[in-house]
mmCIF file of C-alpha atoms in Angstrom:
data_model
loop_
_atom_site.group_PDB
_atom_site.id
_atom_site.type_symbol
_atom_site.label_atom_id
_atom_site.label_comp_id
_atom_site.label_asym_id
_atom_site.label_seq_id
_atom_site.Cartn_x
_atom_site.Cartn_y
_atom_site.Cartn_z
ATOM 1 C CA MET A 1 95.068 11.694 114.397
ATOM 2 C CA LYS A 2 92.069 14.021 114.773
ATOM 3 C CA LYS A 3 92.759 14.360 118.500
ATOM 4 C CA SER A 4 96.395 15.344 117.787
ATOM 5 C CA ILE A 5 95.301 18.032 115.330
ATOM 6 C CA LEU A 6 92.834 19.471 117.857
ATOM 7 C CA LEU A 7 95.554 19.485 120.509
ATOM 8 C CA LEU A 8 97.935 21.294 118.149
ATOM 9 C CA LEU A 9 95.282 23.908 117.330
ATOM 10 C CA ALA A 10 94.606 24.458 121.018
ATOM 11 C CA LEU A 11 98.337 24.939 121.655
ATOM 12 C CA LEU A 12 98.601 27.456 118.804
ATOM 13 C CA LEU A 13 95.628 29.420 120.152
ATOM 14 C CA PHE A 14 97.262 29.444 123.597
ATOM 15 C CA VAL A 15 100.539 30.791 122.167
ATOM 16 C CA VAL A 16 98.669 33.461 120.189
ATOM 17 C CA ALA A 17 96.755 34.452 123.313
ATOM 18 C CA LEU A 18 99.988 34.819 125.276
ATOM 19 C CA THR A 19 101.582 36.866 122.503
ATOM 20 C CA SER A 20 98.570 39.155 122.199
ATOM 21 C CA CYS A 21 98.835 39.987 125.929
ATOM 22 C CA ALA A 22 102.393 41.308 125.578
ATOM 23 C CA THR A 23 102.770 45.038 126.178
ATOM 24 C CA THR A 24 104.054 47.038 123.230
ATOM 25 C CA VAL A 25 105.399 50.533 122.627
ATOM 26 C CA THR A 26 105.173 52.153 119.204
ATOM 27 C CA VAL A 27 107.824 54.717 118.278
ATOM 28 C CA GLU A 28 108.609 56.780 115.193
ATOM 29 C CA ILE A 29 112.119 56.317 113.831
ATOM 30 C CA GLU A 30 113.827 58.308 111.107
ATOM 31 C CA ARG A 31 115.840 56.143 108.757
ATOM 32 C CA PRO A 32 118.686 57.333 106.496
ATOM 33 C CA ALA A 33 118.296 57.318 102.720
ATOM 34 C CA GLU A 34 119.249 53.928 101.328
ATOM 35 C CA LEU A 35 121.676 55.587 98.899
ATOM 36 C CA ASP A 36 124.506 57.858 99.995
ATOM 37 C CA LEU A 37 124.285 60.657 97.426
ATOM 38 C CA ASN A 38 127.369 62.592 98.554
ATOM 39 C CA GLY A 39 125.407 65.423 100.095
ATOM 40 C CA ALA A 40 123.021 65.997 97.171
ATOM 41 C CA LYS A 41 120.754 68.960 97.870
ATOM 42 C CA SER A 42 118.663 69.080 94.695
ATOM 43 C CA VAL A 43 116.878 66.485 92.608
ATOM 44 C CA GLY A 44 115.335 66.545 89.152
ATOM 45 C CA MET A 45 113.009 64.127 87.460
ATOM 46 C CA LEU A 46 112.305 63.061 83.924
ATOM 47 C CA PRO A 47 108.666 61.902 83.616
ATOM 48 C CA PHE A 48 108.340 58.138 83.659
ATOM 49 C CA GLN A 49 107.767 56.717 80.189
ATOM 50 C CA ALA A 50 105.282 54.108 79.001
ATOM 51 C CA LYS A 51 105.963 52.997 75.449
ATOM 52 C CA PRO A 52 102.582 52.171 73.858
ATOM 53 C CA SER A 53 101.979 48.798 72.266
ATOM 54 C CA SER A 54 99.012 49.684 70.058
ATOM 55 C CA SER A 55 98.944 51.710 66.872
ATOM 56 C CA THR A 56 97.312 54.725 68.539
ATOM 57 C CA GLY A 57 98.945 54.514 71.942
ATOM 58 C CA GLY A 58 99.730 57.994 73.174
ATOM 59 C CA SER A 59 97.224 59.608 70.806
ATOM 60 C CA ARG A 60 95.878 62.973 71.828
ATOM 61 C CA ASP A 61 92.381 63.126 73.342
ATOM 62 C CA SER A 62 91.058 65.014 70.299
ATOM 63 C CA ILE A 63 92.060 62.158 67.984
ATOM 64 C CA ILE A 64 90.418 59.615 70.272
ATOM 65 C CA VAL A 65 87.199 61.694 70.258
ATOM 66 C CA LEU A 66 87.197 61.598 66.440
ATOM 67 C CA MET A 67 87.689 57.840 66.511
ATOM 68 C CA ASP A 68 84.691 57.534 68.815
ATOM 69 C CA PHE A 69 82.597 59.743 66.487
ATOM 70 C CA PHE A 70 83.314 57.582 63.453
ATOM 71 C CA GLY A 71 83.110 54.335 65.398
ATOM 72 C CA LEU A 72 86.753 53.467 64.690
ATOM 73 C CA ARG A 73 88.182 53.487 68.185
ATOM 74 C CA ASP A 74 87.847 49.758 68.768
ATOM 75 C CA LEU A 75 89.783 49.040 65.600
ATOM 76 C CA PHE A 76 92.888 50.936 66.649
ATOM 77 C CA TYR A 77 92.630 51.955 70.297
ATOM 78 C CA ASP A 78 93.893 49.750 73.100
ATOM 79 C CA GLN A 79 92.668 50.442 76.654
ATOM 80 C CA ASP A 80 95.799 48.754 77.985
ATOM 81 C CA ASP A 81 97.919 51.543 76.484
ATOM 82 C CA GLU A 82 95.840 54.146 78.290
ATOM 83 C CA ASP A 83 96.112 52.272 81.586
ATOM 84 C CA ARG A 84 99.848 51.906 81.086
ATOM 85 C CA GLN A 85 100.282 55.638 80.463
ATOM 86 C CA GLN A 86 98.076 56.519 83.432
ATOM 87 C CA LEU A 87 100.227 54.345 85.681
ATOM 88 C CA ALA A 88 103.400 56.015 84.414
ATOM 89 C CA ASP A 89 101.796 59.418 85.048
ATOM 90 C CA LEU A 90 100.731 58.283 88.520
ATOM 91 C CA LEU A 91 104.301 57.312 89.355
ATOM 92 C CA SER A 92 105.671 60.657 88.125
ATOM 93 C CA ARG A 93 102.956 62.616 89.934
ATOM 94 C CA LYS A 94 103.406 60.876 93.286
ATOM 95 C CA LEU A 95 107.174 61.380 93.173
ATOM 96 C CA GLN A 96 106.791 65.066 92.279
ATOM 97 C CA GLU A 97 104.224 65.672 95.011
ATOM 98 C CA ASN A 98 106.424 64.129 97.690
ATOM 99 C CA LEU A 99 109.624 65.800 96.517
ATOM 100 C CA THR A 100 107.907 69.197 96.357
ATOM 101 C CA SER A 101 107.351 69.033 100.113
ATOM 102 C CA SER A 102 110.689 67.358 100.913
ATOM 103 C CA GLN A 103 112.731 68.895 103.726
ATOM 104 C CA TYR A 104 115.888 67.229 102.407
ATOM 105 C CA LEU A 105 115.950 67.823 98.655
ATOM 106 C CA GLU A 106 114.950 70.746 96.470
ATOM 107 C CA LEU A 107 112.948 69.664 93.419
ATOM 108 C CA VAL A 108 114.160 71.273 90.186
ATOM 109 C CA ASP A 109 111.637 71.988 87.420
ATOM 110 C CA SER A 110 111.348 68.894 85.229
ATOM 111 C CA ARG A 111 111.319 70.923 81.984
ATOM 112 C CA ALA A 112 114.695 72.415 82.814
ATOM 113 C CA VAL A 113 116.074 68.931 83.443
ATOM 114 C CA GLN A 114 114.534 67.572 80.224
ATOM 115 C CA ASN A 115 115.904 70.428 78.127
ATOM 116 C CA ALA A 116 119.405 70.049 79.555
ATOM 117 C CA VAL A 117 119.516 66.271 79.076
ATOM 118 C CA ALA A 118 118.114 66.553 75.528
ATOM 119 C CA SER A 119 120.805 69.156 74.686
ATOM 120 C CA GLY A 120 123.617 67.083 76.130
ATOM 121 C CA LEU A 121 124.157 69.595 78.931
ATOM 122 C CA ARG A 122 124.490 68.995 82.629
ATOM 123 C CA ALA A 123 121.107 68.834 84.358
ATOM 124 C CA PRO A 124 120.632 71.788 86.779
ATOM 125 C CA CYS A 125 120.485 69.539 89.850
ATOM 126 C CA ASP A 126 122.713 67.208 91.836
ATOM 127 C CA VAL A 127 120.876 63.993 90.936
ATOM 128 C CA TYR A 128 117.907 63.136 88.785
ATOM 129 C CA LEU A 129 115.482 60.269 88.328
ATOM 130 C CA THR A 130 114.386 58.577 85.142
ATOM 131 C CA GLY A 131 112.334 55.473 84.527
ATOM 132 C CA VAL A 132 110.082 53.485 82.232
ATOM 133 C CA ILE A 133 107.426 50.812 82.361
ATOM 134 C CA SER A 134 109.662 48.415 80.496
ATOM 135 C CA SER A 135 107.070 45.657 80.048
ATOM 136 C CA PHE A 136 103.313 45.551 80.442
ATOM 137 C CA GLU A 137 101.205 42.519 79.572
ATOM 138 C CA THR A 138 97.623 42.127 80.678
ATOM 139 C CA SER A 139 94.721 39.934 79.648
ATOM 140 C CA ILE A 140 91.328 38.777 80.853
ATOM 141 C CA LYS A 141 91.138 35.077 81.661
ATOM 142 C CA SER A 142 88.251 32.852 82.678
ATOM 143 C CA LYS A 143 87.547 29.910 84.942
ATOM 144 C CA VAL A 144 84.532 27.640 85.005
ATOM 145 C CA ARG A 145 83.302 26.690 88.454
ATOM 146 C CA THR A 146 80.385 24.566 89.557
ATOM 147 C CA ARG A 147 77.847 26.480 91.620
ATOM 148 C CA LYS A 148 74.433 25.576 92.965
ATOM 149 C CA VAL A 149 71.770 27.780 91.360
ATOM 150 C CA ASN A 150 68.151 27.263 92.475
ATOM 151 C CA GLY A 151 69.156 23.920 93.914
ATOM 152 C CA VAL A 152 70.779 22.739 90.681
ATOM 153 C CA ASN A 153 74.528 22.456 90.052
ATOM 154 C CA ARG A 154 75.503 24.646 87.127
ATOM 155 C CA ASN A 155 78.769 25.553 85.447
ATOM 156 C CA VAL A 156 79.380 29.287 85.866
ATOM 157 C CA THR A 157 82.133 31.197 84.053
ATOM 158 C CA TYR A 158 84.124 33.697 86.103
ATOM 159 C CA TYR A 159 86.420 36.334 84.603
ATOM 160 C CA TYR A 160 89.532 37.964 86.052
ATOM 161 C CA ARG A 161 92.464 40.077 84.915
ATOM 162 C CA VAL A 162 96.107 38.994 84.920
ATOM 163 C CA LEU A 163 98.795 41.660 84.842
ATOM 164 C CA ASN A 164 102.552 41.177 84.466
ATOM 165 C CA ALA A 165 104.700 44.303 84.296
ATOM 166 C CA GLU A 166 108.158 45.635 85.056
ATOM 167 C CA VAL A 167 109.198 49.122 86.086
ATOM 168 C CA MET A 168 112.830 50.118 85.584
ATOM 169 C CA TYR A 169 114.214 53.282 87.173
ATOM 170 C CA GLN A 170 117.592 54.959 87.567
ATOM 171 C CA VAL A 171 119.137 57.494 89.909
ATOM 172 C CA ILE A 172 121.795 59.469 88.001
ATOM 173 C CA ASP A 173 124.551 61.764 89.259
ATOM 174 C CA ALA A 174 124.090 64.943 87.189
ATOM 175 C CA MET A 175 127.732 65.994 87.517
ATOM 176 C CA THR A 176 129.253 62.763 86.172
ATOM 177 C CA ASN A 177 126.232 61.137 84.460
ATOM 178 C CA ARG A 178 127.072 58.070 86.529
ATOM 179 C CA VAL A 179 124.175 55.724 87.250
ATOM 180 C CA VAL A 180 124.080 55.621 91.040
ATOM 181 C CA SER A 181 121.309 53.038 91.175
ATOM 182 C CA LEU A 182 119.500 50.944 88.566
ATOM 183 C CA LYS A 183 116.611 48.757 89.662
ATOM 184 C CA THR A 184 113.874 46.742 88.013
ATOM 185 C CA VAL A 185 110.690 46.042 89.945
ATOM 186 C CA PRO A 186 108.496 43.140 88.752
ATOM 187 C CA ILE A 187 104.723 43.240 89.237
ATOM 188 C CA GLU A 188 102.475 40.168 89.049
ATOM 189 C CA LEU A 189 98.797 40.670 89.861
ATOM 190 C CA GLU A 190 95.416 38.967 89.522
ATOM 191 C CA SER A 191 92.084 40.691 90.056
ATOM 192 C CA TYR A 192 89.035 39.303 91.847
ATOM 193 C CA GLU A 193 86.843 36.961 89.853
ATOM 194 C CA VAL A 194 83.523 38.327 88.563
ATOM 195 C CA GLU A 195 80.710 36.826 86.510
ATOM 196 C CA ALA A 196 80.426 39.674 83.992
ATOM 197 C CA LYS A 197 83.399 40.179 81.697
ATOM 198 C CA SER A 198 82.595 43.887 81.492
ATOM 199 C CA SER A 199 83.005 44.153 85.279
ATOM 200 C CA VAL A 200 86.602 42.927 85.354
ATOM 201 C CA GLU A 201 88.874 45.417 87.107
ATOM 202 C CA SER A 202 90.917 47.670 84.831
ATOM 203 C CA ALA A 203 94.687 47.317 84.685
ATOM 204 C CA TYR A 204 95.060 50.814 86.145
ATOM 205 C CA SER A 205 92.830 50.100 89.125
ATOM 206 C CA LEU A 206 94.472 46.723 89.729
ATOM 207 C CA ALA A 207 98.043 48.063 89.672
ATOM 208 C CA ARG A 208 97.561 51.505 91.234
ATOM 209 C CA SER A 209 98.493 50.491 94.777
ATOM 210 C CA ASP A 210 101.650 48.677 93.631
ATOM 211 C CA PHE A 211 102.810 51.662 91.597
ATOM 212 C CA GLU A 212 102.320 53.958 94.578
ATOM 213 C CA LYS A 213 104.484 51.577 96.616
ATOM 214 C CA ILE A 214 107.186 51.779 93.927
ATOM 215 C CA ALA A 215 107.170 55.567 94.317
ATOM 216 C CA ASP A 216 107.649 55.141 98.084
ATOM 217 C CA THR A 217 110.535 52.729 97.430
ATOM 218 C CA ILE A 218 112.255 55.255 95.155
ATOM 219 C CA LEU A 219 111.805 58.048 97.692
ATOM 220 C CA ARG A 220 113.357 55.905 100.418
ATOM 221 C CA GLN A 221 116.424 55.469 98.260
ATOM 222 C CA ILE A 222 117.138 59.186 97.855
ATOM 223 C CA GLN A 223 116.006 60.815 101.121
ATOM 224 C CA PRO A 224 115.547 59.926 104.809
ATOM 225 C CA TYR A 225 112.148 58.556 105.763
ATOM 226 C CA THR A 226 110.153 57.858 108.917
ATOM 227 C CA ILE A 227 108.753 54.502 109.978
ATOM 228 C CA GLN A 228 106.698 53.305 112.913
ATOM 229 C CA LYS A 229 108.340 50.538 114.912
ATOM 230 C CA THR A 230 106.665 48.398 117.565
ATOM 231 C CA LEU A 231 108.795 47.332 120.529
ATOM 232 C CA THR A 232 107.496 44.410 122.586
ATOM 233 C CA LEU A 233 108.166 43.944 126.295
ATOM 234 C CA LEU A 234 108.585 40.554 127.952
ATOM 235 C CA SER A 235 105.844 39.231 130.210
ATOM 236 C CA ASP A 236 106.662 38.496 133.832
ATOM 237 C CA PRO A 237 106.703 34.743 134.619
ATOM 238 C CA ASN A 238 107.121 35.515 138.341
ATOM 239 C CA LYS A 239 103.769 37.347 138.636
ATOM 240 C CA ASP A 240 105.476 39.999 140.739
ATOM 241 C CA PRO A 241 103.105 42.895 141.670
ATOM 242 C CA ASP A 242 105.873 45.463 141.103
ATOM 243 C CA MET A 243 106.391 44.126 137.568
ATOM 244 C CA LYS A 244 102.652 44.289 136.961
ATOM 245 C CA TYR A 245 102.544 47.900 138.147
ATOM 246 C CA ALA A 246 105.491 48.873 135.916
ATOM 247 C CA ASP A 247 103.732 47.220 132.978
ATOM 248 C CA GLU A 248 100.563 49.237 133.689
ATOM 249 C CA VAL A 249 102.646 52.427 133.801
ATOM 250 C CA VAL A 250 103.932 51.614 130.289
ATOM 251 C CA LYS A 251 100.358 51.173 129.060
ATOM 252 C CA SER A 252 99.459 54.575 130.516
ATOM 253 C CA GLY A 253 102.176 56.148 128.357
ATOM 254 C CA GLU A 254 104.610 57.135 131.130
ATOM 255 C CA ILE A 255 107.593 55.504 129.455
ATOM 256 C CA GLU A 256 110.355 57.298 131.376
ATOM 257 C CA TYR A 257 108.828 56.497 134.767
ATOM 258 C CA ALA A 258 108.221 52.877 133.756
ATOM 259 C CA GLU A 259 111.865 52.525 132.700
ATOM 260 C CA THR A 260 113.053 53.585 136.160
ATOM 261 C CA LEU A 261 110.631 51.097 137.756
ATOM 262 C CA PHE A 262 111.841 48.174 135.626
ATOM 263 C CA GLU A 263 115.495 49.101 136.175
ATOM 264 C CA ASP A 264 114.950 49.291 139.943
ATOM 265 C CA ILE A 265 113.340 45.827 139.932
ATOM 266 C CA TYR A 266 116.229 44.488 137.876
ATOM 267 C CA VAL A 267 118.791 45.832 140.350
ATOM 268 C CA ARG A 268 116.868 44.662 143.448
ATOM 269 C CA LEU A 269 115.581 41.284 142.308
ATOM 270 C CA GLY A 270 117.650 40.410 139.258
ATOM 271 C CA TYR A 271 114.694 39.570 137.017
ATOM 272 C CA MET A 272 115.947 39.144 133.480
ATOM 273 C CA GLU A 273 112.605 40.391 132.128
ATOM 274 C CA ALA A 274 112.893 43.612 134.146
ATOM 275 C CA GLY A 275 116.344 44.375 132.755
ATOM 276 C CA TYR A 276 115.203 43.523 129.235
ATOM 277 C CA ASN A 277 112.148 45.760 129.490
ATOM 278 C CA ALA A 278 114.180 48.640 130.916
ATOM 279 C CA ALA A 279 116.569 48.395 127.957
ATOM 280 C CA ILE A 280 113.683 48.325 125.477
ATOM 281 C CA LEU A 281 112.173 51.447 127.070
ATOM 282 C CA LEU A 282 115.545 53.209 126.865
ATOM 283 C CA GLU A 283 115.492 52.413 123.144
ATOM 284 C CA ALA A 284 111.955 53.804 122.891
ATOM 285 C CA MET A 285 113.149 57.051 124.509
ATOM 286 C CA GLY A 286 116.005 57.353 122.006
ATOM 287 C CA ASP A 287 118.841 56.483 124.410
ATOM 288 C CA LEU A 288 120.315 53.857 122.103
ATOM 289 C CA GLU A 289 123.725 53.650 123.769
ATOM 290 C CA GLY A 290 122.127 53.199 127.197
ATOM 291 C CA ALA A 291 119.796 50.568 125.761
ATOM 292 C CA ARG A 292 122.744 48.741 124.173
ATOM 293 C CA ASP A 293 124.799 48.718 127.371
ATOM 294 C CA LEU A 294 121.944 47.450 129.540
ATOM 295 C CA MET A 295 120.836 44.807 127.037
ATOM 296 C CA GLN A 296 124.453 43.662 126.687
ATOM 297 C CA GLU A 297 124.620 43.204 130.458
ATOM 298 C CA VAL A 298 121.347 41.255 130.478
ATOM 299 C CA TYR A 299 122.609 38.982 127.725
ATOM 300 C CA ASP A 300 126.015 38.447 129.367
ATOM 301 C CA ILE A 301 124.341 37.327 132.590
ATOM 302 C CA TYR A 302 121.381 35.305 131.322
ATOM 303 C CA LYS A 303 122.405 34.292 127.760
ATOM 304 C CA SER A 304 118.787 34.861 126.765
ATOM 305 C CA SER A 305 117.905 34.430 123.088
ATOM 306 C CA ASP A 306 115.407 37.287 123.479
ATOM 307 C CA ALA A 307 118.175 39.559 124.752
ATOM 308 C CA SER A 308 120.494 38.427 121.932
ATOM 309 C CA ARG A 309 117.971 39.364 119.235
ATOM 310 C CA ALA A 310 117.109 42.656 120.915
ATOM 311 C CA LEU A 311 120.793 43.549 121.307
ATOM 312 C CA ALA A 312 121.446 42.951 117.601
ATOM 313 C CA ASP A 313 118.446 45.120 116.750
ATOM 314 C CA ILE A 314 119.625 47.982 118.993
ATOM 315 C CA ILE A 315 123.130 47.853 117.491
ATOM 316 C CA ALA A 316 121.551 48.038 114.012
ATOM 317 C CA GLU A 317 119.555 51.099 115.133
ATOM 318 C CA ILE A 318 122.756 52.779 116.368
ATOM 319 C CA ASP A 319 124.438 52.164 113.002
ATOM 320 C CA SER A 320 121.360 53.535 111.209
ATOM 321 C CA ALA A 321 121.320 56.657 113.398
ATOM 322 C CA LYS A 322 125.017 57.301 112.691
ATOM 323 C CA ARG A 323 124.445 57.005 108.947
ATOM 324 C CA LEU A 324 121.515 59.417 109.152
ATOM 325 C CA GLU A 325 123.666 61.882 111.097
ATOM 326 C CA TYR A 326 126.379 61.619 108.435
ATOM 327 C CA GLN A 327 123.924 62.212 105.596
ATOM 328 C CA ASN A 328 122.468 65.267 107.340
ATOM 329 C CA GLU A 329 125.926 66.650 108.129
ATOM 330 C CA ILE A 330 127.326 66.276 104.610
ATOM 331 C CA ARG A 331 124.265 68.001 103.153
ATOM 332 C CA LYS A 332 124.943 71.197 105.130
#
């Protein structure tokens, strides 16, 4: 049994080693907004809300200072409320910062949007965002673990924070007041364990990264965004020196020259890997139709599962590029 496990581990290491040797090309790709907003050119935002759970949640700083002076803060003040509000403010701030520099949407002053919505008037923008931290529960828990201290086994108590929250947000068409998108994002987190209860990570610190990701998710819904995509070439099982040279040219960054080398090898020698790699490099250069046609030919001849997956991916990229073109055109 032990021998079989060792053999399996050795095989896995071999596969990983082979995979790590594969040549890759990283490209930047612009994706369309996930929502089609009918050519929206301007966006407004209502600050994200965080309804407090304690009796003084949302109190002004001056009131909190007075509570501290009289030693009453602990009786009424809840740190969780402050963390919750800070996270809502973080979400609003990150969205505003990104939309201020957006090349696709003009950000309308939030006060103008708030005033219009509160008065029952049309918001002075094409679409606007609104959201709330709809639930927020956090507590500090403990675990007892046995640890050797000075050579003696002792029970040591460790403390950690648990956080369960939900953020709900909407994208609303200002002209019709129609909810274009309504989503709820759940958050479940646990902090690292520490020995001192006072050293347990705050709810704000624990959740900050996840809330920033939510802001990125919202932005991807309403405007185009750029991603980095890694394209992987196939290794040459024939150990052909021309294939090795073409691979080295890719690593040097001369993608266009390498594509012509791989395509020439494919035509002369019929290596499936050469045709596949040429198609992948065409994709990297942005020639999606050329990449599709060549990969289709490779698949038709060799019925390769690698070529099948790559072909489906290229077709998806073509559809994505067409949608992006449509969104940019309708916004003009």
